[in-house]
C-alpha positions as a printed Julia matrix, in Angstrom:
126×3 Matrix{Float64}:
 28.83  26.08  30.7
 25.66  28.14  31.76
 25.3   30.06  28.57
 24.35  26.6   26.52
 22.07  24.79  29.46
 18.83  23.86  27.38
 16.39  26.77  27.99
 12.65  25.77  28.49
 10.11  26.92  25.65
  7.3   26.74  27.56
  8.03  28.96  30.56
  5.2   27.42  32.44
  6.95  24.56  33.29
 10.57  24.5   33.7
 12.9   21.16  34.39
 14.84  21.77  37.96
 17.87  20.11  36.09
 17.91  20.29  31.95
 21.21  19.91  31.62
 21.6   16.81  33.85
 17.93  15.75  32.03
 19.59  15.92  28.67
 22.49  13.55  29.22
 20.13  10.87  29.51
 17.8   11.8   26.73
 18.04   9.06  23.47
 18.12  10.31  20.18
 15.32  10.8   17.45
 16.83  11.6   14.17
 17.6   15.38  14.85
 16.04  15.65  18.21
 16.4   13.95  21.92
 13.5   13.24  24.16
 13.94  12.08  27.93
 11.04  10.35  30.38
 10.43  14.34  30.97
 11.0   16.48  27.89
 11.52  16.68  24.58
 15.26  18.69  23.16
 15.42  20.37  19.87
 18.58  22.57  18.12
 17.65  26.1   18.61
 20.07  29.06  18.49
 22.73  29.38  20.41
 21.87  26.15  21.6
 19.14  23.51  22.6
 15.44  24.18  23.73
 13.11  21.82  25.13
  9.23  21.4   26.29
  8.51  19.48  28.84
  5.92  16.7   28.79
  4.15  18.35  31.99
  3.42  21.43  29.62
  1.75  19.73  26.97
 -2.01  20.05  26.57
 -2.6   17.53  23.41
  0.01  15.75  21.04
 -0.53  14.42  17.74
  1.42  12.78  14.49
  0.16  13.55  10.97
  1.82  12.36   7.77
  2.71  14.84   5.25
  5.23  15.71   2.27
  8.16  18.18   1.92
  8.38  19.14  -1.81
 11.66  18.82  -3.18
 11.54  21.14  -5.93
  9.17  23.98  -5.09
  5.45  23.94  -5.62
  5.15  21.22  -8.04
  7.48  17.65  -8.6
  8.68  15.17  -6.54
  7.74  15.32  -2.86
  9.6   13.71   1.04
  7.11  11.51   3.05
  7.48  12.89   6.34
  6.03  12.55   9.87
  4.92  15.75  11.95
  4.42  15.45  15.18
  2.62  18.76  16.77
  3.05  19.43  20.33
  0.72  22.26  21.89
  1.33  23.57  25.39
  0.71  26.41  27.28
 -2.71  25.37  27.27
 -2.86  24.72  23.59
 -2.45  28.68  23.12
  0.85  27.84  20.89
  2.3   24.68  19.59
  5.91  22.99  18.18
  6.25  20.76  15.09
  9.24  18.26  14.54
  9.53  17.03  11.59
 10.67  13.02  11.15
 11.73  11.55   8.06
 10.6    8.21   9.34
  6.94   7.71  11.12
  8.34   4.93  13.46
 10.47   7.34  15.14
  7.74   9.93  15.52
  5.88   6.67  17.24
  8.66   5.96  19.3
  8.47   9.33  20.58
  4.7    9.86  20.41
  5.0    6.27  22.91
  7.56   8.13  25.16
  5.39  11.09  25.76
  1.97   9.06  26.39
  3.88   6.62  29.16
  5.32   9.59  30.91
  2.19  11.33  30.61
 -0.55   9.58  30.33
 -3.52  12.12  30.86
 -2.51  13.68  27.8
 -4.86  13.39  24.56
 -2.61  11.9   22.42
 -3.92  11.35  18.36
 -1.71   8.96  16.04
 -2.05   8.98  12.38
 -2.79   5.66  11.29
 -2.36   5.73   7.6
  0.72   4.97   6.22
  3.73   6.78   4.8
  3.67   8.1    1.26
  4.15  11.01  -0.88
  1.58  13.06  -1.38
């Protein structure tokens, strides 16, 4: 179906075959990456950025806060992907910071120009 093929965020660099891309991707928690892109839920369907857009990647550790501005707090992983030059940038958000490694390691072997930072420090709530 044409109307839910994965559309590309950064227009720059568009995959000849997403959908076909996709099917092969492994999954991350709530997102997929491929040797070529990384897929994300988006409305009405899936977006992805391709590796060959990215200008830098990084993974910081942070915390969600559970119960507003003040309380108990999530350790989570972000892992910031700019492209387009670094003019704009995409978080995803992983609940565990191996996974954000895992896919932090995809991008860099796929890509390996790319300045890639890791955050070395562990996991904790902040």
């Amino acid at each position: 179906m044409a109307m839910f093929t994965p559309k590309p965020l950064a227009q720059s660099c568009p995959l000849e075959d997403p959908a076909g891309d996709y099917k092969t991707a492994r999954r991350a928690e709530q997102f997929r990456f491929s040797s070529r892109a990384i897929y994300f839920p988006a409305f009405p369907g899936t977006k992805y950025l391709a590796y060959q857009a990215l200008s830098k990647a990084l993974t910081r550790n942070t915390s969600l806060s559970l119960t507003g501005c003040c309380g108990k707090a999530l350790p989570v992983t972000r892992l910031r992907l700019y492209y387009d030059g670094g003019e704009f940038y995409q978080d995803f958000t992983f609940e565990k910071q191996a996974v954000a490694n895992q896919v932090l390691d995809a991008i860099a072997a796929a890509y390996p120009e790319l300045p890639v930072q890791r955050e070395e420090r562990p996991q904790s709530a902040i």
